[in-house]
Amino acid sequence: MADTGLNETFKVGADVVEVEDIAVLETIHKEAARGRTPRWLALLYLWSMLGGYNMGYGNSIIASSLSQPTFSTYFGMDTNPHAAAILGAAGCFFNVGGFFGVFFISFCMDRWGRKIGLYTACGCSIVGLAITGGSAANIGMFIFGRWLTGFGGWGSCMAALIYESEISITETRGFLSGCTGTANAVGYAIAAWVGVGIFYLDTPDAWRAPLLIGIIFPLTMVILLPFVPESPRWLAARGETDQVHEICKKIHKSKADPDHIYANLESREIIMQADLERHLDSSWRIMFTKRSYLKRLIFAALVTSTMNFSGIQAVTSFGPAFYKSLGYGAADQLFFSAGWITISPLESILMMYLCDKMGRVAMVSLGGVNSALTMSVYAALVATYGDSDNRAGKAAAVAMIYIFLVGYLFNEIATYVYVSEIFPTHIRTKGVAFAIAASCVQGSWVIGVTPTGIANLGWKYNLIYIFLAFTAGVTCFIILPETKGIPLERVARLFGDKDEVVDVEVHQSDLHHIEKPVTSEKQSDGGTSV
């Protein structure tokens, strides 16, 4: 645990007690959190995961729609000489929309609250999915619908990620904030199996159904939003201190902590830190001119690159094309894609647990290296057996794509947690927006050029991902600071912003009746001065 800034003696009741080891308070803090399963906190995380479902499903369902024969027939892709470029645009415009969406949603979240940001993002997703699945009469209208779906999908993912980090428990923040990554994986899995089912639906508009089904996630989030409390950290920034105390007590209520020790500790530090940050510059200009803030932005872009430069969005958006290059038919392509992504939610839960054990940086770095190694083996197998009748060699290539997923999930879970932690509250929405915008740019490039790259270079195109994933993973290991186990209000110290971290003089009076700190300097008569 990081230093709390507390003095070493405290007044307990009528007596002065010297604390030899400042870690005692941290131990009490941990004991208050041990074994806690507050119902409200669990429900809030289940609700916030809908933002991840929305992004994951909306992003990957395009693979199911594009691979439907009815889609190609409806838009004339089977006879269009520019089909590869058009399909690339249809895929990457989700990320293009996300690039603009995260900045707009971050503005809404700072100005009107985290909940308003979620309202706006989910509304855009609903309209975008309705256009692509319900009213798109030409490919231009379809691409615009994808843009709007990405605008809301990435926006809801960002908003959910920020919300989760701001209500989580320090000791298990990696696990809890990792819910977004797991939700993304669940969204991918649902989209894949919906695509398999729709493949056997023999109607001209079968490709529309998967897109319309996606409306369920943002619509459910909007319906439940009135029952969800606002982020206590946003309320503290607005000076709503009474609400901060009440919300912290409600969401952290647990039989293991009947005196609300954890909630009182947290709300006190949140309010004091908010008072300090209220006078700090939170403009976009300061984000790029202050060295410590710019350093965070660079790290955020770097850590997201370990996800995207692995080639994951190429696999999720154009997975069938990878299996097609091995000679498999349309049905097999969809089944392989569905099976590949179905195992990801279970693996994601394991990664959430490891995030608080291994640390964020170790997971990001290991994920990048694993992605590079498995993609190297895959490329070699495709080069050797892609045009042959060797079923064992082709099966091995498919297995490598499945193993590749393990490395990616190391990246995804840790990346989402890391970018939500490194920015202080007064610039968190801007920082996370920048991180996801960087991810959208990276993903747009990957998706936009993949169809053309595979068509022209075949297995050799994977060499690009191999180099980029390995380089990003190693670089992260060398330069990123670890944030595991450090309260959000104290992460700023890792970046040299010690003047932006409040010195908490005492956690709370109800913590074993500690009333106020006294100086650690002993008086000559053996007492202590107040």
Coordinates of C-alpha atoms in Angstrom, one line a residue:
M1 CA 0.0 0.0 0.0
A2 CA 1.1 3.5 -0.7
D3 CA 1.9 5.9 2.1
T4 CA -1.3 7.5 3.4
G5 CA 0.2 10.7 4.6
L6 CA -1.1 10.1 8.1
N7 CA 0.7 11.0 11.3
E8 CA 2.0 8.3 13.6
T9 CA 0.0 9.1 16.8
F10 CA -3.7 9.3 17.2
K11 CA -6.2 10.2 19.9
V12 CA -8.4 7.3 20.7
G13 CA -11.2 8.2 23.1
A14 CA -9.5 10.1 25.9
D15 CA -6.1 8.5 25.4
V16 CA -3.2 9.2 23.1
V17 CA -2.1 6.1 21.3
E18 CA 1.1 5.9 19.3
V19 CA 0.9 3.9 16.1
E20 CA 4.3 2.4 15.5
D21 CA 3.5 1.1 12.1
I22 CA 1.3 3.3 9.8
A23 CA 0.2 0.1 8.0
V24 CA -2.1 -0.5 10.9
L25 CA -4.8 1.8 9.4
E26 CA -4.3 0.1 6.1
T27 CA -4.8 -3.2 7.7
I28 CA -8.1 -2.0 9.3
H29 CA -9.1 -0.7 5.9
K30 CA -8.5 -4.1 4.3
E31 CA -10.3 -5.9 7.1
A32 CA -13.3 -3.7 6.5
A33 CA -13.3 -4.9 2.8
R34 CA -12.5 -8.5 3.5
G35 CA -15.2 -11.0 2.4
R36 CA -17.5 -8.1 1.4
T37 CA -20.2 -8.9 -1.2
P38 CA -22.5 -5.9 -0.9
R39 CA -25.7 -6.5 -2.8
W40 CA -26.0 -3.0 -4.3
L41 CA -22.4 -3.0 -5.6
A42 CA -22.9 -6.4 -7.3
L43 CA -26.2 -5.2 -8.9
L44 CA -24.5 -2.0 -10.1
Y45 CA -21.8 -4.0 -11.8
L46 CA -24.2 -6.3 -13.4
W47 CA -26.1 -3.3 -14.7
S48 CA -23.0 -1.5 -15.9
M49 CA -21.8 -4.5 -17.8
L50 CA -24.7 -3.8 -20.3
G51 CA -22.4 -1.0 -21.6
G52 CA -19.8 -3.7 -22.4
Y53 CA -22.4 -6.0 -23.9
N54 CA -23.5 -3.1 -26.1
M55 CA -20.0 -2.4 -27.4
G56 CA -19.0 -6.0 -27.8
Y57 CA -22.1 -7.1 -29.6
G58 CA -22.4 -4.0 -31.7
N59 CA -18.7 -4.3 -32.8
S60 CA -18.6 -8.0 -33.6
I61 CA -22.1 -8.6 -35.0
I62 CA -20.9 -7.1 -38.3
A63 CA -18.9 -10.3 -38.9
S64 CA -22.2 -12.3 -38.7
S65 CA -24.0 -9.9 -41.0
L66 CA -21.2 -9.6 -43.6
S67 CA -20.8 -13.3 -43.9
Q68 CA -24.5 -13.9 -44.6
P69 CA -25.1 -14.7 -48.3
T70 CA -28.3 -12.6 -48.1
F71 CA -26.2 -9.5 -47.2
S72 CA -24.0 -9.9 -50.2
T73 CA -27.0 -10.4 -52.5
Y74 CA -29.0 -7.5 -51.0
F75 CA -26.1 -4.9 -51.5
G76 CA -24.6 -6.5 -54.6
M77 CA -21.3 -7.3 -52.9
D78 CA -20.9 -10.6 -54.8
T79 CA -20.6 -8.7 -58.1
N80 CA -18.9 -5.5 -56.9
P81 CA -15.2 -5.2 -57.8
H82 CA -14.7 -2.9 -54.8
A83 CA -16.4 -5.3 -52.3
A84 CA -13.3 -5.7 -50.1
A85 CA -12.8 -1.9 -49.6
I86 CA -16.6 -1.4 -49.0
L87 CA -16.7 -4.2 -46.4
G88 CA -13.6 -2.7 -44.7
A89 CA -15.4 0.6 -44.5
A90 CA -18.5 -1.0 -43.1
G91 CA -16.4 -2.6 -40.4
C92 CA -14.1 0.3 -39.5
F93 CA -16.8 3.0 -39.4
F94 CA -17.9 1.5 -36.0
N95 CA -14.6 2.6 -34.7
V96 CA -14.7 6.0 -36.6
G97 CA -18.0 6.7 -34.8
G98 CA -16.5 5.6 -31.6
F99 CA -13.7 8.1 -32.0
F100 CA -16.1 11.0 -32.1
G101 CA -18.6 9.4 -29.6
V102 CA -16.2 9.1 -26.7
F103 CA -15.3 12.8 -26.8
F104 CA -18.9 13.9 -26.9
I105 CA -20.0 11.4 -24.2
S106 CA -17.1 12.5 -22.0
F107 CA -18.3 16.1 -22.3
C108 CA -21.8 15.0 -21.2
M109 CA -20.4 13.0 -18.3
D110 CA -18.3 16.0 -17.0
R111 CA -21.1 18.5 -17.5
W112 CA -24.3 16.7 -16.5
G113 CA -23.1 13.5 -14.8
R114 CA -22.1 9.9 -15.5
K115 CA -25.7 8.8 -15.9
I116 CA -26.5 11.4 -18.6
G117 CA -23.5 10.2 -20.5
L118 CA -24.9 6.7 -20.4
Y119 CA -28.4 7.9 -21.5
T120 CA -26.9 9.7 -24.5
A121 CA -24.6 6.8 -25.6
C122 CA -27.4 4.2 -25.3
G123 CA -29.8 6.4 -27.3
C124 CA -27.3 6.7 -30.1
S125 CA -26.7 2.9 -30.1
I126 CA -30.5 2.2 -30.4
V127 CA -30.9 4.6 -33.3
G128 CA -27.8 3.2 -35.1
L129 CA -28.8 -0.4 -34.8
A130 CA -32.3 0.5 -35.9
I131 CA -30.9 2.1 -39.1
T132 CA -28.5 -0.7 -40.0
G133 CA -31.0 -3.5 -39.2
G134 CA -34.3 -1.9 -40.0
S135 CA -34.1 0.8 -42.6
A136 CA -30.8 0.6 -44.5
A137 CA -31.7 0.6 -48.1
N138 CA -28.2 1.1 -49.5
I139 CA -24.7 0.5 -48.4
G140 CA -24.1 4.2 -47.7
M141 CA -27.0 4.2 -45.2
F142 CA -25.8 1.0 -43.7
I143 CA -22.3 2.5 -43.1
F144 CA -23.8 5.6 -41.5
G145 CA -25.8 3.4 -39.2
R146 CA -22.5 1.6 -38.3
W147 CA -21.0 5.0 -37.5
L148 CA -23.8 5.9 -35.2
T149 CA -23.8 2.5 -33.5
G150 CA -20.1 2.9 -32.8
F151 CA -20.7 6.4 -31.6
G152 CA -23.0 5.0 -28.9
G153 CA -21.3 1.6 -28.4
W154 CA -17.9 2.9 -27.6
G155 CA -19.4 5.8 -25.6
S156 CA -21.4 3.4 -23.4
C157 CA -18.3 1.2 -22.9
M158 CA -16.3 4.2 -21.8
A159 CA -19.0 5.5 -19.5
A160 CA -19.5 2.1 -17.9
L161 CA -15.8 1.8 -17.4
I162 CA -15.5 5.1 -15.6
Y163 CA -18.5 4.4 -13.5
E164 CA -17.2 1.0 -12.4
S165 CA -13.8 2.4 -11.4
E166 CA -15.4 5.2 -9.4
I167 CA -17.6 2.9 -7.3
S168 CA -15.2 0.0 -6.9
I169 CA -13.3 -1.3 -3.8
T170 CA -9.6 -0.5 -3.9
E171 CA -8.5 -4.0 -3.0
T172 CA -10.5 -5.7 -5.7
R173 CA -10.7 -2.8 -8.3
G174 CA -9.0 -4.9 -10.9
F175 CA -11.6 -7.6 -10.7
L176 CA -14.5 -5.3 -10.6
S177 CA -13.4 -2.9 -13.3
G178 CA -12.5 -5.9 -15.4
C179 CA -16.3 -6.4 -15.7
T180 CA -16.3 -4.2 -18.9
G181 CA -13.8 -6.5 -20.6
T182 CA -15.8 -9.6 -19.6
A183 CA -19.0 -8.0 -20.8
N184 CA -17.3 -7.2 -24.2
A185 CA -16.4 -10.9 -24.5
V186 CA -20.0 -12.0 -23.6
G187 CA -21.2 -9.5 -26.3
Y188 CA -18.9 -11.1 -28.8
A189 CA -20.1 -14.6 -27.9
I190 CA -23.7 -13.7 -28.2
A191 CA -23.2 -12.0 -31.6
A192 CA -21.3 -15.1 -32.9
W193 CA -24.1 -17.6 -32.0
V194 CA -26.8 -15.2 -33.2
G195 CA -24.9 -15.2 -36.6
V196 CA -24.9 -19.0 -36.6
G197 CA -28.6 -19.2 -36.0
I198 CA -29.5 -16.6 -38.6
F199 CA -27.3 -18.4 -41.2
Y200 CA -30.0 -21.1 -41.4
L201 CA -32.8 -18.5 -41.7
D202 CA -33.9 -18.7 -45.4
T203 CA -35.3 -15.2 -46.0
P204 CA -33.9 -12.3 -48.1
D205 CA -33.6 -10.0 -45.0
A206 CA -32.0 -12.6 -42.7
W207 CA -28.9 -10.4 -42.3
R208 CA -31.0 -7.6 -40.6
A209 CA -32.1 -9.8 -37.6
P210 CA -28.7 -9.9 -35.8
L211 CA -28.4 -6.1 -35.9
L212 CA -31.9 -5.5 -34.5
I213 CA -31.4 -8.0 -31.7
G214 CA -28.5 -5.8 -30.4
I215 CA -31.0 -3.1 -29.4
I216 CA -31.9 -5.2 -26.3
F217 CA -28.7 -4.2 -24.5
P218 CA -28.8 -0.4 -24.6
L219 CA -32.6 -0.4 -24.2
T220 CA -32.3 -2.4 -21.0
M221 CA -29.6 -0.1 -19.7
V222 CA -31.8 3.0 -20.3
I223 CA -34.9 1.4 -18.6
L224 CA -32.9 0.6 -15.4
L225 CA -30.9 3.9 -15.4
P226 CA -33.4 5.8 -13.2
F227 CA -32.8 3.3 -10.4
V228 CA -29.0 3.7 -10.4
P229 CA -27.1 6.2 -8.1
E230 CA -24.8 8.8 -9.6
S231 CA -21.1 8.3 -9.2
P232 CA -20.0 9.6 -5.7
R233 CA -16.8 11.0 -7.2
W234 CA -18.7 13.2 -9.7
L235 CA -21.0 14.3 -6.9
A236 CA -18.0 15.2 -4.7
A237 CA -16.6 17.3 -7.6
R238 CA -19.9 19.2 -7.7
G239 CA -19.9 19.8 -3.9
E240 CA -22.8 17.4 -3.1
T241 CA -21.1 16.0 0.0
D242 CA -24.2 14.7 1.7
Q243 CA -25.1 12.5 -1.2
V244 CA -21.5 11.2 -1.4
H245 CA -21.8 9.8 2.2
E246 CA -25.2 8.3 1.6
I247 CA -24.3 6.7 -1.8
C248 CA -21.1 5.2 -0.4
K249 CA -23.0 3.7 2.5
K250 CA -25.6 2.3 0.2
I251 CA -23.4 0.7 -2.4
H252 CA -20.8 -0.6 0.1
K253 CA -23.3 -1.8 2.7
S254 CA -22.3 -5.3 3.9
K255 CA -22.9 -7.5 6.9
A256 CA -19.1 -7.7 7.2
D257 CA -19.0 -4.0 7.8
P258 CA -22.0 -3.0 9.9
D259 CA -20.5 0.3 11.0
H260 CA -19.9 1.5 7.4
I261 CA -16.2 1.8 8.1
Y262 CA -15.2 1.3 4.5
A263 CA -17.8 3.7 3.2
N264 CA -16.8 6.4 5.7
L265 CA -13.1 6.0 4.9
E266 CA -13.8 6.2 1.2
S267 CA -16.3 9.1 1.3
R268 CA -14.0 11.2 3.5
E269 CA -11.0 10.8 1.2
I270 CA -13.2 11.3 -1.9
I271 CA -14.5 14.6 -0.6
M272 CA -11.1 15.9 0.5
Q273 CA -9.5 15.0 -2.8
A274 CA -12.4 16.6 -4.7
D275 CA -12.0 19.8 -2.7
L276 CA -8.3 19.9 -3.8
E277 CA -9.0 19.0 -7.5
R278 CA -11.8 21.5 -7.8
H279 CA -9.2 24.3 -8.1
L280 CA -7.1 22.4 -10.7
D281 CA -7.2 23.0 -14.4
S282 CA -9.2 20.3 -16.2
S283 CA -9.1 21.7 -19.8
W284 CA -7.9 19.8 -22.9
R285 CA -5.0 22.3 -23.1
I286 CA -3.6 21.2 -19.8
M287 CA -3.8 17.6 -20.8
F288 CA -1.2 18.2 -23.5
T289 CA 0.9 20.9 -21.9
K290 CA 1.4 19.5 -18.4
R291 CA 4.1 16.8 -18.5
S292 CA 2.6 14.4 -16.1
Y293 CA -0.8 14.5 -17.8
L294 CA 0.7 14.1 -21.3
K295 CA 2.7 11.1 -19.9
R296 CA -0.6 9.5 -18.9
L297 CA -2.0 10.1 -22.4
I298 CA 1.0 8.5 -24.0
F299 CA 0.8 5.5 -21.7
A300 CA -3.0 5.2 -22.3
A301 CA -2.4 5.1 -26.1
L302 CA 0.4 2.6 -25.7
V303 CA -1.5 0.2 -23.5
T304 CA -4.5 0.2 -25.9
S305 CA -2.1 -0.6 -28.7
T306 CA -1.3 -4.0 -27.1
M307 CA -5.0 -4.9 -27.8
N308 CA -5.5 -3.6 -31.3
F309 CA -2.1 -4.3 -32.8
S310 CA -2.5 -8.0 -31.9
G311 CA -5.0 -8.1 -34.8
I312 CA -7.9 -8.9 -32.5
Q313 CA -10.4 -6.7 -34.3
A314 CA -9.4 -8.3 -37.6
V315 CA -10.2 -11.7 -36.1
T316 CA -13.5 -10.7 -34.5
S317 CA -14.8 -8.6 -37.5
F318 CA -13.5 -10.9 -40.3
G319 CA -13.0 -14.2 -38.5
P320 CA -14.7 -16.2 -41.2
A321 CA -12.1 -14.8 -43.7
F322 CA -9.3 -16.4 -41.7
Y323 CA -11.0 -19.8 -41.8
K324 CA -11.9 -19.3 -45.4
S325 CA -8.2 -18.9 -46.2
L326 CA -7.8 -22.5 -44.9
G327 CA -10.5 -23.8 -47.2
Y328 CA -13.4 -24.1 -44.8
G329 CA -17.0 -23.5 -46.0
A330 CA -19.4 -20.8 -44.9
A331 CA -21.1 -22.9 -42.2
D332 CA -17.7 -24.1 -40.7
Q333 CA -16.5 -20.5 -40.7
L334 CA -19.4 -19.3 -38.6
F335 CA -19.1 -22.3 -36.2
F336 CA -15.4 -21.8 -35.7
S337 CA -15.9 -18.1 -35.0
A338 CA -18.7 -18.9 -32.5
G339 CA -16.7 -21.6 -30.7
W340 CA -13.6 -19.3 -30.6
I341 CA -15.4 -16.5 -28.9
T342 CA -17.7 -18.6 -26.6
I343 CA -14.7 -19.6 -24.4
S344 CA -13.7 -16.0 -23.9
P345 CA -16.2 -15.1 -21.1
L346 CA -15.0 -17.9 -18.9
E347 CA -11.4 -17.0 -19.6
S348 CA -12.2 -13.3 -18.9
I349 CA -13.4 -14.1 -15.4
L350 CA -10.1 -15.8 -14.7
M351 CA -8.3 -12.7 -16.0
M352 CA -10.3 -10.5 -13.8
Y353 CA -9.1 -12.4 -10.8
L354 CA -5.5 -12.4 -12.0
C355 CA -5.6 -8.6 -12.5
D356 CA -5.4 -8.1 -8.7
K357 CA -2.8 -10.8 -8.3
M358 CA -0.4 -10.4 -11.2
G359 CA -0.8 -6.7 -11.7
R360 CA -2.0 -4.7 -14.7
V361 CA 1.4 -4.2 -16.4
A362 CA 2.5 -7.8 -16.2
M363 CA -0.8 -8.9 -17.9
V364 CA -0.6 -6.3 -20.6
S365 CA 3.0 -7.2 -21.4
L366 CA 2.4 -11.0 -21.3
G367 CA -0.7 -10.6 -23.5
G368 CA 1.2 -8.8 -26.2
V369 CA 4.0 -11.3 -26.3
N370 CA 1.6 -14.3 -26.3
S371 CA -0.4 -12.7 -29.2
A372 CA 2.8 -12.3 -31.3
L373 CA 3.9 -15.9 -30.6
T374 CA 0.6 -17.5 -31.4
M375 CA 0.1 -15.4 -34.5
S376 CA 3.5 -16.4 -35.7
V377 CA 2.7 -20.1 -35.4
Y378 CA -0.7 -19.5 -37.1
A379 CA 0.9 -17.7 -40.1
A380 CA 3.5 -20.5 -40.5
L381 CA 0.8 -23.1 -40.5
V382 CA -1.3 -21.2 -43.1
A383 CA 1.7 -20.7 -45.3
T384 CA 2.5 -24.5 -45.1
Y385 CA -1.0 -26.0 -45.2
G386 CA -3.4 -23.3 -46.4
D387 CA -3.5 -24.7 -50.0
S388 CA -3.0 -28.3 -49.1
D389 CA -5.4 -31.2 -48.2
N390 CA -3.6 -31.7 -44.9
R391 CA -6.6 -31.6 -42.4
A392 CA -4.3 -31.9 -39.3
G393 CA -2.3 -28.9 -40.4
K394 CA -5.4 -26.8 -41.0
A395 CA -6.8 -27.9 -37.6
A396 CA -3.6 -26.8 -35.9
A397 CA -4.0 -23.4 -37.5
V398 CA -7.5 -23.1 -36.2
A399 CA -6.2 -24.1 -32.7
M400 CA -3.7 -21.3 -32.8
I401 CA -6.5 -18.8 -33.3
Y402 CA -8.1 -20.2 -30.2
I403 CA -4.9 -20.0 -28.2
F404 CA -4.4 -16.4 -29.5
L405 CA -7.5 -15.5 -27.6
V406 CA -5.8 -16.2 -24.3
G407 CA -3.2 -13.6 -24.9
Y408 CA -5.7 -11.0 -26.1
L409 CA -7.8 -11.4 -22.9
F410 CA -4.7 -10.7 -20.8
N411 CA -4.5 -7.4 -22.8
E412 CA -8.2 -6.5 -22.8
I413 CA -9.0 -6.9 -19.1
A414 CA -5.9 -5.2 -17.8
T415 CA -6.1 -2.4 -20.4
Y416 CA -9.6 -1.4 -19.5
V417 CA -8.7 -1.4 -15.8
Y418 CA -5.4 0.5 -16.3
V419 CA -6.7 3.4 -18.4
S420 CA -9.6 4.0 -15.9
E421 CA -7.1 4.2 -13.0
I422 CA -4.2 6.4 -14.1
F423 CA -6.2 9.7 -14.5
P424 CA -7.4 11.8 -11.5
T425 CA -11.1 12.5 -11.2
H426 CA -11.1 16.0 -12.6
I427 CA -9.6 14.8 -15.9
R428 CA -10.7 11.1 -15.8
T429 CA -13.4 11.3 -18.5
K430 CA -11.1 13.2 -20.8
G431 CA -8.2 10.7 -20.2
V432 CA -10.4 7.6 -20.7
A433 CA -12.0 9.2 -23.8
F434 CA -8.5 9.8 -25.3
A435 CA -7.5 6.2 -24.5
I436 CA -10.6 4.8 -26.2
A437 CA -10.3 7.2 -29.1
A438 CA -6.8 6.0 -29.6
S439 CA -8.1 2.4 -29.6
C440 CA -10.7 3.4 -32.1
V441 CA -8.1 4.9 -34.4
Q442 CA -6.0 1.8 -34.1
G443 CA -9.0 -0.5 -34.6
S444 CA -10.1 1.5 -37.6
W445 CA -6.8 1.0 -39.3
V446 CA -6.8 -2.7 -38.5
I447 CA -10.3 -3.3 -39.7
G448 CA -10.1 -1.0 -42.7
V449 CA -7.1 -2.5 -44.3
T450 CA -7.5 -6.2 -43.2
P451 CA -9.8 -7.4 -46.1
T452 CA -7.5 -5.8 -48.7
G453 CA -4.4 -7.0 -46.9
I454 CA -5.5 -10.6 -46.7
A455 CA -6.7 -10.5 -50.3
N456 CA -3.3 -9.2 -51.6
L457 CA -0.8 -10.7 -49.1
G458 CA -2.5 -13.7 -47.6
W459 CA -0.8 -15.2 -44.6
K460 CA 2.1 -12.7 -44.9
Y461 CA -0.2 -9.9 -43.8
N462 CA -0.1 -11.4 -40.2
L463 CA 3.6 -10.5 -40.0
I464 CA 2.5 -6.9 -39.4
Y465 CA 0.5 -7.9 -36.3
I466 CA 3.3 -10.1 -35.0
F467 CA 5.8 -7.3 -35.0
L468 CA 3.4 -4.7 -33.6
A469 CA 2.1 -6.9 -30.8
F470 CA 5.5 -8.0 -29.6
T471 CA 6.9 -4.4 -29.7
A472 CA 4.0 -3.0 -27.8
G473 CA 4.1 -5.7 -25.1
V474 CA 7.8 -5.4 -24.4
T475 CA 7.6 -1.6 -24.3
C476 CA 4.7 -1.7 -21.8
F477 CA 6.8 -3.9 -19.5
I478 CA 9.7 -1.5 -19.6
I479 CA 8.0 1.9 -19.0
L480 CA 4.5 1.5 -17.4
P481 CA 4.1 2.1 -13.7
E482 CA 2.0 -0.5 -11.8
T483 CA -1.3 0.7 -10.2
K484 CA -2.4 -2.5 -8.5
G485 CA -3.7 -1.9 -4.9
I486 CA -3.4 1.9 -4.9
P487 CA -6.5 4.0 -4.2
L488 CA -7.6 6.1 -7.1
E489 CA -7.0 9.3 -5.1
R490 CA -3.3 8.4 -4.7
V491 CA -2.4 7.1 -8.2
A492 CA -1.2 10.7 -9.0
R493 CA 1.9 10.1 -6.9
L494 CA 3.1 7.5 -9.5
F495 CA 3.3 10.3 -12.0
G496 CA 5.0 12.9 -9.8
D497 CA 1.9 14.9 -8.9
K498 CA 2.4 14.8 -5.1
D499 CA 0.9 18.2 -4.8
E500 CA -2.4 16.9 -6.3
V501 CA -2.9 14.3 -3.6
V502 CA -4.6 15.2 -0.4
D503 CA -2.8 14.4 2.9
V504 CA -5.6 12.6 4.7
E505 CA -5.1 13.5 8.4
V506 CA -7.4 10.9 9.7
H507 CA -9.7 8.5 7.9
Q508 CA -12.9 8.8 10.0
S509 CA -13.9 9.2 13.6
D510 CA -15.9 6.0 13.7
L511 CA -12.8 4.0 12.9
H512 CA -12.3 2.6 16.4
H513 CA -13.3 6.1 17.7
I514 CA -10.3 7.8 16.4
E515 CA -11.0 11.5 16.8
K516 CA -8.1 13.4 15.4
P517 CA -4.4 13.0 14.7
V518 CA -1.8 14.5 16.9
T519 CA 1.8 15.3 16.0
S520 CA 4.3 12.5 16.3
E521 CA 6.9 14.9 17.9
K522 CA 7.3 13.9 21.6
Q523 CA 7.4 16.5 24.3
S524 CA 10.2 16.5 26.9
D525 CA 7.8 15.2 29.5
G526 CA 6.9 12.1 27.5
G527 CA 3.6 13.5 26.2
T528 CA 2.7 14.6 22.8
S529 CA 1.7 18.0 21.5
V530 CA -1.5 18.5 19.7

